[in-house]
C-alpha cells in the first residue's frame, strides 16, 4: 500500500470505495463491541475470587493489633493495610491513609478540602477569585471532570514521551498564584502509557511555584501494572516524595493509588500518602466525615496480597491476560495503518490504554463511524479538559475488557473507520 498522502485522487476514491464496502459488511453483522472504558475483563476479576473467602468466621475478623474489624473505628486504616498500601504508594506506612474502594473519591475529597479549608494554614482556595489547574494532555477524563465540577479553570499542557512539557508547566506554575496544582498519572499514564522521567519528577518537585500551597495530585493508578515480567521491560518511577523532600518542598505532593485494577474495582481499597503534616491535616477533616472505612475489606486484601512480592506475583497473572491483547492492538494498527501514514499510536509497557492520534479533525468522525458499526470507543475529546480536543485527533483505545476474539473484530472495524475518515479528508482537500 502506498501512503495515502501520496495517492492520486482516483486511487484515493477507489480505496475509499473499497473501505466503504468493508465497512458495510461490518455494519451488516450487527456487532455490539466495547473499547470505551478501562475495565478489567472477567478473567482478571476471577483471579481475585479466592480473596472473597478469606474472611468468613468471627476469628478471621481481628487485625494484628487485636482490633475487631467488624466494629467502628480506625480512621486511617489497619497497620497491616497501611503497610500493604505503602508498597503501592512507594512510601512509609506512617504516611498512609487507607480509604474505601475508590482513589477517585479520595482525590475528589482532597481537592474539596483544599478548596474549603486551604492547605496547612493557607487561605481556602475557594476564597481566590479563580483557581487554575495544569492538565497534561491527553489525560484522564475523570480527573478533568473533578476539576471541572469545582469550577477550576483547566490549562492543557502537552505530554511528551517522558512526561508533561516541563518548560510550560514551570512557566505556568511560576507565573500565577492562582495556578494551584497539576494532575499527574506518573506511571503508564492514562491514556499514553507514559512514565515520567527522573528529570521530570525532579523538575516538578523543585520548580518555582507562585502559589505556596501548590499541590501535585500524583495519581499512581498503574504503579504495579506492568505488561511484562522482566524488570528490563518494566518502567521505573522516581519517588515524588523523596524528590520533593530533597527540593525543600516536602508538602507539595499528594500520592494516590488503589487496588481497583489489582483485585476488584468495585470492592478494592484506595489510599493516599503525603507528608506527615498533610496526613495530619487530612485526618483532622476526615474524623468529622466518618468513623472508619471497611476494615474487613482491608483484612481481605492483606490476607490475599500480603506484601509487595505478593502484589507483583498477582500482577504477573493480570499481565499474562493483558499482554496478548495489547500485542493484538499493536499488530492490528501496524498491519492496517502502518503504511497508510495517517496515524500514530503508543506502545505502552504497562497500564490500561493505547493513545491513538489520527489525522487532525477526524477523531469525532472515526468514533461516530465506529459507533454506527457497533463498536463503542471513548468519546473523541474525552482526553482533553472540557472534552475539547482542539486538534480533534486523539482517541483512547481501551483493549482490556473485550475477549480476544471481540477485540480483534473491534480493531478491524476501528482500522477501517480510521481509513475512511482519513480518505474522506484527503479527497475533500484534493477536490
Ligand atoms: N486514576 C486513573 C488514572 C485511572 O485510570 C482510573 C481508572 O481508570 C482511576 C484513577 C480510578 O481509580 P479508582 O477505581 O481507585 O477510583
GROMACS .gro file of C-alpha atoms and ligand atoms in nm:
model
  447
    1UNK     CA    1   0.000   0.000   0.000
    2UNK     CA    2   0.122   0.350  -0.078
    3UNK     CA    3   0.099   0.626   0.179
    4UNK     CA    4  -0.243   0.784   0.147
    5UNK     CA    5  -0.095   1.131   0.115
    6UNK     CA    6   0.094   1.021  -0.198
    7UNK     CA    7  -0.206   0.864  -0.373
    8UNK     CA    8  -0.356   1.038  -0.675
    9UNK     CA    9  -0.720   1.133  -0.630
   10UNK     CA   10  -0.855   0.842  -0.835
   11UNK     CA   11  -0.669   0.594  -0.621
   12UNK     CA   12  -0.797   0.767  -0.307
   13UNK     CA   13  -1.153   0.731  -0.436
   14UNK     CA   14  -1.101   0.362  -0.521
   15UNK     CA   15  -0.952   0.298  -0.179
   16UNK     CA   16  -1.242   0.478  -0.010
   17UNK     CA   17  -1.495   0.271  -0.207
   18UNK     CA   18  -1.318  -0.048  -0.102
   19UNK     CA   19  -1.316   0.057   0.265
   20UNK     CA   20  -1.681   0.157   0.249
   21UNK     CA   21  -1.766  -0.188   0.121
   22UNK     CA   22  -1.574  -0.348   0.408
   23UNK     CA   23  -1.749  -0.110   0.647
   24UNK     CA   24  -2.093  -0.206   0.513
   25UNK     CA   25  -2.001  -0.567   0.579
   26UNK     CA   26  -1.920  -0.486   0.943
   27UNK     CA   27  -2.245  -0.295   0.983
   28UNK     CA   28  -2.448  -0.584   0.845
   29UNK     CA   29  -2.313  -0.806   1.121
   30UNK     CA   30  -2.491  -0.610   1.394
   31UNK     CA   31  -2.184  -0.601   1.620
   32UNK     CA   32  -2.201  -0.484   1.982
   33UNK     CA   33  -1.839  -0.435   2.093
   34UNK     CA   34  -1.692  -0.201   2.353
   35UNK     CA   35  -1.345  -0.049   2.372
   36UNK     CA   36  -1.454   0.253   2.575
   37UNK     CA   37  -1.360   0.208   2.940
   38UNK     CA   38  -1.051   0.071   3.105
   39UNK     CA   39  -1.222  -0.209   3.289
   40UNK     CA   40  -1.062  -0.544   3.370
   41UNK     CA   41  -1.208  -0.837   3.182
   42UNK     CA   42  -1.395  -1.108   3.373
   43UNK     CA   43  -1.091  -1.344   3.363
   44UNK     CA   44  -0.899  -1.078   3.556
   45UNK     CA   45  -1.178  -1.038   3.810
   46UNK     CA   46  -1.181  -1.417   3.855
   47UNK     CA   47  -0.818  -1.401   3.971
   48UNK     CA   48  -0.930  -1.237   4.295
   49UNK     CA   49  -1.229  -1.455   4.377
   50UNK     CA   50  -1.030  -1.653   4.641
   51UNK     CA   51  -0.993  -1.325   4.828
   52UNK     CA   52  -1.364  -1.314   4.899
   53UNK     CA   53  -1.340  -1.634   5.100
   54UNK     CA   54  -1.063  -1.519   5.333
   55UNK     CA   55  -1.276  -1.352   5.598
   56UNK     CA   56  -1.568  -1.578   5.686
   57UNK     CA   57  -1.557  -1.656   6.058
   58UNK     CA   58  -1.554  -1.428   6.361
   59UNK     CA   59  -1.195  -1.535   6.425
   60UNK     CA   60  -1.093  -1.403   6.081
   61UNK     CA   61  -1.211  -1.054   6.171
   62UNK     CA   62  -0.928  -0.948   6.400
   63UNK     CA   63  -0.634  -0.739   6.288
   64UNK     CA   64  -0.276  -0.791   6.402
   65UNK     CA   65  -0.320  -0.540   6.686
   66UNK     CA   66  -0.634  -0.716   6.808
   67UNK     CA   67  -0.889  -0.477   6.659
   68UNK     CA   68  -1.228  -0.636   6.592
   69UNK     CA   69  -1.265  -0.518   6.234
   70UNK     CA   70  -1.639  -0.569   6.232
   71UNK     CA   71  -1.682  -0.271   6.459
   72UNK     CA   72  -1.650   0.104   6.418
   73UNK     CA   73  -1.316   0.281   6.431
   74UNK     CA   74  -0.962   0.303   6.293
   75UNK     CA   75  -0.999   0.614   6.079
   76UNK     CA   76  -0.677   0.588   5.881
   77UNK     CA   77  -0.651   0.213   5.822
   78UNK     CA   78  -0.529  -0.105   5.991
   79UNK     CA   79  -0.150  -0.116   6.044
   80UNK     CA   80  -0.115  -0.413   5.808
   81UNK     CA   81  -0.333  -0.240   5.545
   82UNK     CA   82  -0.115   0.072   5.568
   83UNK     CA   83   0.191  -0.148   5.514
   84UNK     CA   84   0.031  -0.311   5.210
   85UNK     CA   85  -0.082   0.016   5.054
   86UNK     CA   86   0.259   0.172   5.128
   87UNK     CA   87   0.400  -0.083   4.879
   88UNK     CA   88   0.169   0.053   4.607
   89UNK     CA   89   0.243   0.411   4.705
   90UNK     CA   90   0.619   0.363   4.742
   91UNK     CA   91   0.610   0.528   5.085
   92UNK     CA   92   0.626   0.469   5.459
   93UNK     CA   93   0.319   0.312   5.624
   94UNK     CA   94   0.312   0.602   5.873
   95UNK     CA   95   0.248   0.842   5.584
   96UNK     CA   96  -0.053   0.648   5.452
   97UNK     CA   97  -0.428   0.685   5.498
   98UNK     CA   98  -0.633   0.388   5.378
   99UNK     CA   99  -0.971   0.480   5.233
  100UNK     CA  100  -1.269   0.298   5.084
  101UNK     CA  101  -1.271   0.141   4.741
  102UNK     CA  102  -1.211   0.445   4.518
  103UNK     CA  103  -0.899   0.657   4.481
  104UNK     CA  104  -1.106   0.890   4.264
  105UNK     CA  105  -1.323   0.968   4.566
  106UNK     CA  106  -1.006   1.027   4.771
  107UNK     CA  107  -0.884   1.276   4.507
  108UNK     CA  108  -1.221   1.449   4.490
  109UNK     CA  109  -1.228   1.483   4.870
  110UNK     CA  110  -0.865   1.601   4.887
  111UNK     CA  111  -0.941   1.874   4.635
  112UNK     CA  112  -1.260   1.968   4.822
  113UNK     CA  113  -1.056   2.005   5.143
  114UNK     CA  114  -0.810   2.239   4.967
  115UNK     CA  115  -1.099   2.448   4.838
  116UNK     CA  116  -1.290   2.458   5.167
  117UNK     CA  117  -1.010   2.476   5.422
  118UNK     CA  118  -0.683   2.562   5.243
  119UNK     CA  119  -0.361   2.368   5.295
  120UNK     CA  120  -0.152   2.380   5.612
  121UNK     CA  121  -0.273   2.726   5.708
  122UNK     CA  122  -0.310   2.883   5.363
  123UNK     CA  123  -0.634   3.057   5.264
  124UNK     CA  124  -0.911   2.827   5.137
  125UNK     CA  125  -0.879   2.810   4.761
  126UNK     CA  126  -1.245   2.895   4.720
  127UNK     CA  127  -1.159   3.242   4.855
  128UNK     CA  128  -0.941   3.307   4.547
  129UNK     CA  129  -1.102   3.492   4.257
  130UNK     CA  130  -1.010   3.191   4.040
  131UNK     CA  131  -0.835   2.858   4.076
  132UNK     CA  132  -0.641   2.717   3.783
  133UNK     CA  133  -0.508   2.368   3.723
  134UNK     CA  134  -0.244   2.222   3.493
  135UNK     CA  135  -0.380   1.929   3.294
  136UNK     CA  136  -0.131   1.721   3.094
  137UNK     CA  137  -0.299   1.609   2.770
  138UNK     CA  138  -0.400   1.360   2.658
  139UNK     CA  139  -0.516   1.280   3.011
  140UNK     CA  140  -0.779   1.105   3.220
  141UNK     CA  141  -1.133   1.229   3.163
  142UNK     CA  142  -1.245   1.163   3.520
  143UNK     CA  143  -0.966   1.385   3.658
  144UNK     CA  144  -1.082   1.662   3.431
  145UNK     CA  145  -1.443   1.603   3.540
  146UNK     CA  146  -1.343   1.660   3.904
  147UNK     CA  147  -1.167   1.991   3.842
  148UNK     CA  148  -1.449   2.099   3.611
  149UNK     CA  149  -1.711   2.014   3.875
  150UNK     CA  150  -1.538   2.251   4.119
  151UNK     CA  151  -1.526   2.531   3.862
  152UNK     CA  152  -1.147   2.516   3.837
  153UNK     CA  153  -1.002   2.654   3.514
  154UNK     CA  154  -0.809   2.380   3.339
  155UNK     CA  155  -0.498   2.459   3.135
  156UNK     CA  156  -0.386   2.183   2.897
  157UNK     CA  157  -0.015   2.110   2.866
  158UNK     CA  158   0.120   1.866   2.608
  159UNK     CA  159   0.258   1.531   2.720
  160UNK     CA  160   0.597   1.433   2.581
  161UNK     CA  161   0.747   1.086   2.584
  162UNK     CA  162   0.895   1.146   2.930
  163UNK     CA  163   0.607   1.333   3.095
  164UNK     CA  164   0.444   1.674   3.062
  165UNK     CA  165   0.620   1.956   2.878
  166UNK     CA  166   0.808   2.085   3.182
  167UNK     CA  167   0.909   2.418   3.030
  168UNK     CA  168   0.541   2.502   3.000
  169UNK     CA  169   0.449   2.354   3.342
  170UNK     CA  170   0.725   2.559   3.508
  171UNK     CA  171   0.618   2.875   3.325
  172UNK     CA  172   0.254   2.833   3.431
  173UNK     CA  173   0.330   2.742   3.793
  174UNK     CA  174   0.569   3.034   3.838
  175UNK     CA  175   0.356   3.292   3.662
  176UNK     CA  176   0.026   3.289   3.852
  177UNK     CA  177  -0.054   3.220   4.220
  178UNK     CA  178  -0.399   3.102   4.113
  179UNK     CA  179  -0.237   2.800   3.945
  180UNK     CA  180  -0.279   2.569   4.242
  181UNK     CA  181  -0.199   2.226   4.111
  182UNK     CA  182  -0.150   1.965   3.845
  183UNK     CA  183  -0.298   1.623   3.763
  184UNK     CA  184  -0.029   1.359   3.716
  185UNK     CA  185  -0.062   0.992   3.625
  186UNK     CA  186   0.313   0.942   3.651
  187UNK     CA  187   0.346   0.578   3.551
  188UNK     CA  188   0.191   0.413   3.246
  189UNK     CA  189  -0.025   0.723   3.211
  190UNK     CA  190  -0.388   0.719   3.106
  191UNK     CA  191  -0.402   0.713   2.807
  192UNK     CA  192  -0.048   0.742   2.666
  193UNK     CA  193   0.127   0.481   2.881
  194UNK     CA  194   0.399   0.738   2.956
  195UNK     CA  195   0.620   0.709   3.265
  196UNK     CA  196   0.770   1.033   3.387
  197UNK     CA  197   1.149   1.050   3.367
  198UNK     CA  198   1.357   1.119   3.677
  199UNK     CA  199   1.429   1.465   3.540
  200UNK     CA  200   1.059   1.545   3.501
  201UNK     CA  201   0.987   1.424   3.856
  202UNK     CA  202   1.272   1.637   3.994
  203UNK     CA  203   1.159   1.943   3.799
  204UNK     CA  204   0.804   1.905   3.931
  205UNK     CA  205   0.938   1.874   4.284
  206UNK     CA  206   1.173   2.169   4.264
  207UNK     CA  207   1.001   2.415   4.029
  208UNK     CA  208   0.922   2.762   4.148
  209UNK     CA  209   0.551   2.798   4.224
  210UNK     CA  210   0.378   3.132   4.266
  211UNK     CA  211   0.125   2.952   4.490
  212UNK     CA  212   0.299   2.843   4.812
  213UNK     CA  213   0.026   2.580   4.853
  214UNK     CA  214   0.067   2.431   4.502
  215UNK     CA  215  -0.025   2.061   4.507
  216UNK     CA  216   0.075   1.781   4.272
  217UNK     CA  217  -0.207   1.526   4.260
  218UNK     CA  218   0.011   1.220   4.195
  219UNK     CA  219  -0.232   0.951   4.086
  220UNK     CA  220  -0.017   0.640   4.063
  221UNK     CA  221  -0.310   0.427   3.948
  222UNK     CA  222  -0.085   0.198   3.741
  223UNK     CA  223   0.213   0.170   3.977
  224UNK     CA  224   0.238  -0.210   3.950
  225UNK     CA  225   0.055  -0.265   3.622
  226UNK     CA  226   0.341  -0.387   3.405
  227UNK     CA  227   0.270  -0.583   3.089
  228UNK     CA  228   0.599  -0.773   3.111
  229UNK     CA  229   0.758  -0.981   3.384
  230UNK     CA  230   1.124  -0.897   3.314
  231UNK     CA  231   1.249  -0.597   3.511
  232UNK     CA  232   1.429  -0.472   3.199
  233UNK     CA  233   1.091  -0.435   3.027
  234UNK     CA  234   0.923  -0.255   3.316
  235UNK     CA  235   0.921   0.122   3.368
  236UNK     CA  236   1.062   0.264   3.692
  237UNK     CA  237   0.941   0.585   3.852
  238UNK     CA  238   1.133   0.816   4.082
  239UNK     CA  239   0.953   0.871   4.411
  240UNK     CA  240   0.791   1.215   4.416
  241UNK     CA  241   0.803   1.225   4.798
  242UNK     CA  242   1.179   1.187   4.801
  243UNK     CA  243   1.222   1.437   4.518
  244UNK     CA  244   1.001   1.693   4.693
  245UNK     CA  245   1.184   1.646   5.025
  246UNK     CA  246   1.521   1.687   4.855
  247UNK     CA  247   1.399   2.001   4.681
  248UNK     CA  248   1.282   2.154   5.010
  249UNK     CA  249   0.913   2.128   4.914
  250UNK     CA  250   0.805   1.835   5.133
  251UNK     CA  251   0.433   1.918   5.131
  252UNK     CA  252   0.388   1.969   4.758
  253UNK     CA  253   0.254   1.624   4.662
  254UNK     CA  254  -0.042   1.402   4.744
  255UNK     CA  255   0.002   1.045   4.621
  256UNK     CA  256  -0.297   0.825   4.541
  257UNK     CA  257  -0.338   0.460   4.447
  258UNK     CA  258  -0.590   0.180   4.474
  259UNK     CA  259  -0.628  -0.190   4.424
  260UNK     CA  260  -0.909  -0.133   4.172
  261UNK     CA  261  -0.711  -0.296   3.892
  262UNK     CA  262  -0.518  -0.527   4.123
  263UNK     CA  263  -0.814  -0.708   4.280
  264UNK     CA  264  -1.173  -0.592   4.219
  265UNK     CA  265  -1.261  -0.240   4.102
  266UNK     CA  266  -1.599  -0.241   4.272
  267UNK     CA  267  -1.460  -0.366   4.603
  268UNK     CA  268  -1.095  -0.267   4.629
  269UNK     CA  269  -0.901  -0.048   4.869
  270UNK     CA  270  -0.772   0.303   4.798
  271UNK     CA  271  -0.507   0.503   4.979
  272UNK     CA  272  -0.322   0.832   4.993
  273UNK     CA  273   0.033   0.907   5.105
  274UNK     CA  274   0.167   1.252   5.187
  275UNK     CA  275   0.394   1.438   5.427
  276UNK     CA  276   0.316   1.384   5.798
  277UNK     CA  277   0.175   1.737   5.816
  278UNK     CA  278  -0.055   1.682   5.514
  279UNK     CA  279  -0.167   1.348   5.656
  280UNK     CA  280  -0.243   1.501   5.997
  281UNK     CA  281  -0.442   1.778   5.832
  282UNK     CA  282  -0.640   1.535   5.616
  283UNK     CA  283  -0.716   1.321   5.922
  284UNK     CA  284  -0.843   1.622   6.116
  285UNK     CA  285  -1.110   1.671   5.849
  286UNK     CA  286  -1.176   1.301   5.787
  287UNK     CA  287  -1.262   1.246   6.150
  288UNK     CA  288  -1.562   1.472   6.102
  289UNK     CA  289  -1.660   1.297   5.781
  290UNK     CA  290  -1.661   0.938   5.906
  291UNK     CA  291  -1.566   0.690   6.180
  292UNK     CA  292  -1.371   0.436   5.976
  293UNK     CA  293  -1.361   0.265   5.638
  294UNK     CA  294  -1.430  -0.100   5.555
  295UNK     CA  295  -1.168  -0.280   5.764
  296UNK     CA  296  -1.291  -0.628   5.672
  297UNK     CA  297  -1.203  -0.548   5.314
  298UNK     CA  298  -0.864  -0.421   5.425
  299UNK     CA  299  -0.810  -0.753   5.603
  300UNK     CA  300  -0.917  -0.949   5.294
  301UNK     CA  301  -0.667  -0.759   5.083
  302UNK     CA  302  -0.382  -0.810   5.329
  303UNK     CA  303  -0.453  -1.182   5.362
  304UNK     CA  304  -0.473  -1.218   4.984
  305UNK     CA  305  -0.191  -0.995   4.858
  306UNK     CA  306   0.033  -0.998   5.168
  307UNK     CA  307   0.312  -0.762   5.057
  308UNK     CA  308   0.499  -0.612   4.762
  309UNK     CA  309   0.610  -0.953   4.638
  310UNK     CA  310   0.254  -1.085   4.666
  311UNK     CA  311   0.126  -0.788   4.467
  312UNK     CA  312   0.391  -0.841   4.198
  313UNK     CA  313   0.309  -1.212   4.168
  314UNK     CA  314  -0.062  -1.135   4.136
  315UNK     CA  315   0.002  -0.861   3.880
  316UNK     CA  316   0.200  -1.107   3.670
  317UNK     CA  317  -0.124  -1.306   3.635
  318UNK     CA  318  -0.301  -0.994   3.510
  319UNK     CA  319  -0.016  -0.925   3.270
  320UNK     CA  320  -0.044  -1.273   3.122
  321UNK     CA  321  -0.407  -1.195   3.032
  322UNK     CA  322  -0.344  -0.841   2.908
  323UNK     CA  323  -0.017  -0.885   2.717
  324UNK     CA  324  -0.175  -1.066   2.419
  325UNK     CA  325  -0.447  -0.802   2.398
  326UNK     CA  326  -0.200  -0.516   2.377
  327UNK     CA  327   0.004  -0.715   2.126
  328UNK     CA  328  -0.307  -0.767   1.918
  329UNK     CA  329  -0.389  -0.395   1.918
  330UNK     CA  330  -0.032  -0.313   1.815
  331UNK     CA  331  -0.040  -0.573   1.538
  332UNK     CA  332  -0.378  -0.460   1.401
  333UNK     CA  333  -0.274  -0.096   1.397
  334UNK     CA  334   0.059  -0.173   1.234
  335UNK     CA  335  -0.087  -0.407   0.972
  336UNK     CA  336  -0.386  -0.186   0.900
  337UNK     CA  337  -0.238   0.160   0.920
  338UNK     CA  338   0.141   0.129   0.927
  339UNK     CA  339   0.187   0.202   0.560
  340UNK     CA  340  -0.101   0.448   0.515
  341UNK     CA  341   0.098   0.703   0.718
  342UNK     CA  342  -0.207   0.877   0.858
  343UNK     CA  343  -0.186   0.795   1.228
  344UNK     CA  344   0.042   0.734   1.522
  345UNK     CA  345  -0.012   0.543   1.844
  346UNK     CA  346   0.166   0.450   2.164
  347UNK     CA  347   0.320   0.113   2.256
  348UNK     CA  348   0.294   0.114   2.635
  349UNK     CA  349   0.483  -0.129   2.859
  350UNK     CA  350   0.205  -0.117   3.119
  351UNK     CA  351  -0.125   0.039   3.220
  352UNK     CA  352  -0.461   0.003   3.052
  353UNK     CA  353  -0.461   0.210   2.736
  354UNK     CA  354  -0.319   0.288   2.396
  355UNK     CA  355  -0.332   0.652   2.287
  356UNK     CA  356  -0.412   0.693   1.919
  357UNK     CA  357  -0.378   1.006   1.706
  358UNK     CA  358  -0.547   1.014   1.368
  359UNK     CA  359  -0.527   1.298   1.119
  360UNK     CA  360  -0.635   1.634   1.265
  361UNK     CA  361  -1.013   1.687   1.260
  362UNK     CA  362  -1.103   1.321   1.218
  363UNK     CA  363  -1.134   1.177   1.570
  364UNK     CA  364  -1.502   1.262   1.614
  365UNK     CA  365  -1.577   1.118   1.269
  366UNK     CA  366  -1.382   0.798   1.343
  367UNK     CA  367  -1.561   0.744   1.677
  368UNK     CA  368  -1.901   0.811   1.514
  369UNK     CA  369  -1.828   0.568   1.231
  370UNK     CA  370  -1.719   0.302   1.479
  371UNK     CA  371  -2.030   0.351   1.691
  372UNK     CA  372  -2.253   0.318   1.384
  373UNK     CA  373  -2.084  -0.014   1.311
  374UNK     CA  374  -2.141  -0.134   1.668
  375UNK     CA  375  -1.803  -0.051   1.827
  376UNK     CA  376  -1.814   0.189   2.121
  377UNK     CA  377  -1.494   0.387   2.179
  378UNK     CA  378  -1.420   0.651   2.445
  379UNK     CA  379  -1.571   0.974   2.309
  380UNK     CA  380  -1.346   1.188   2.092
  381UNK     CA  381  -1.223   1.481   2.300
  382UNK     CA  382  -1.253   1.291   2.630
  383UNK     CA  383  -0.878   1.300   2.682
  384UNK     CA  384  -0.882   1.682   2.694
  385UNK     CA  385  -1.024   1.921   2.956
  386UNK     CA  386  -1.390   2.010   2.890
  387UNK     CA  387  -1.399   1.726   2.636
  388UNK     CA  388  -1.249   1.961   2.377
  389UNK     CA  389  -0.953   1.835   2.178
  390UNK     CA  390  -0.857   2.136   1.964
  391UNK     CA  391  -0.693   1.903   1.713
  392UNK     CA  392  -0.983   1.654   1.716
  393UNK     CA  393  -0.724   1.383   1.667
  394UNK     CA  394  -0.682   1.186   1.992
  395UNK     CA  395  -0.871   0.865   2.068
  396UNK     CA  396  -0.819   0.643   2.370
  397UNK     CA  397  -0.816   0.271   2.293
  398UNK     CA  398  -0.907   0.051   2.591
  399UNK     CA  399  -0.828  -0.310   2.496
  400UNK     CA  400  -0.873  -0.480   2.833
  401UNK     CA  401  -1.246  -0.553   2.860
  402UNK     CA  402  -1.339  -0.739   2.539
  403UNK     CA  403  -1.240  -1.102   2.500
  404UNK     CA  404  -0.961  -1.153   2.241
  405UNK     CA  405  -1.188  -1.252   1.951
  406UNK     CA  406  -1.413  -0.948   2.009
  407UNK     CA  407  -1.111  -0.722   2.040
  408UNK     CA  408  -0.982  -0.850   1.708
  409UNK     CA  409  -1.313  -0.767   1.539
  410UNK     CA  410  -1.336  -0.430   1.712
  411UNK     CA  411  -0.985  -0.338   1.595
  412UNK     CA  412  -1.069  -0.437   1.237
  413UNK     CA  413  -1.370  -0.205   1.250
  414UNK     CA  414  -1.163   0.071   1.408
  415UNK     CA  415  -0.888   0.049   1.147
  416UNK     CA  416  -1.148   0.059   0.869
  417UNK     CA  417  -1.311   0.369   1.025
  418UNK     CA  418  -0.974   0.545   1.050
  419UNK     CA  419  -0.907   0.475   0.685
  420UNK     CA  420  -1.247   0.602   0.577
  421UNK     CA  421  -1.214   0.924   0.779
  422UNK     CA  422  -0.860   0.986   0.654
  423UNK     CA  423  -0.954   0.916   0.290
  424UNK     CA  424  -1.265   1.135   0.309
  425UNK     CA  425  -1.050   1.418   0.437
  426UNK     CA  426  -0.780   1.379   0.172
  427UNK     CA  427  -1.039   1.360  -0.106
  428UNK     CA  428  -1.218   1.672   0.025
  429UNK     CA  429  -0.884   1.855   0.038
  430UNK     CA  430  -0.798   1.747  -0.317
  431UNK     CA  431  -1.134   1.844  -0.465
  432LIG     N1  432  -0.692   0.706   3.816
  432LIG     C1  433  -0.666   0.669   3.690
  432LIG     C2  434  -0.552   0.730   3.617
  432LIG     C3  435  -0.749   0.576   3.627
  432LIG     O1  436  -0.722   0.541   3.500
  432LIG     C4  437  -0.856   0.519   3.697
  432LIG     C5  438  -0.947   0.423   3.633
  432LIG     O2  439  -0.947   0.404   3.516
  432LIG     C6  440  -0.879   0.562   3.829
  432LIG     C7  441  -0.794   0.655   3.886
  432LIG     C8  442  -0.993   0.510   3.909
  432LIG     O3  443  -0.946   0.468   4.031
  432LIG     P1  444  -1.039   0.411   4.145
  432LIG     O4  445  -1.106   0.290   4.095
  432LIG     O5  446  -0.943   0.385   4.257
  432LIG     O6  447  -1.137   0.519   4.182
   0.00000   0.00000   0.00000
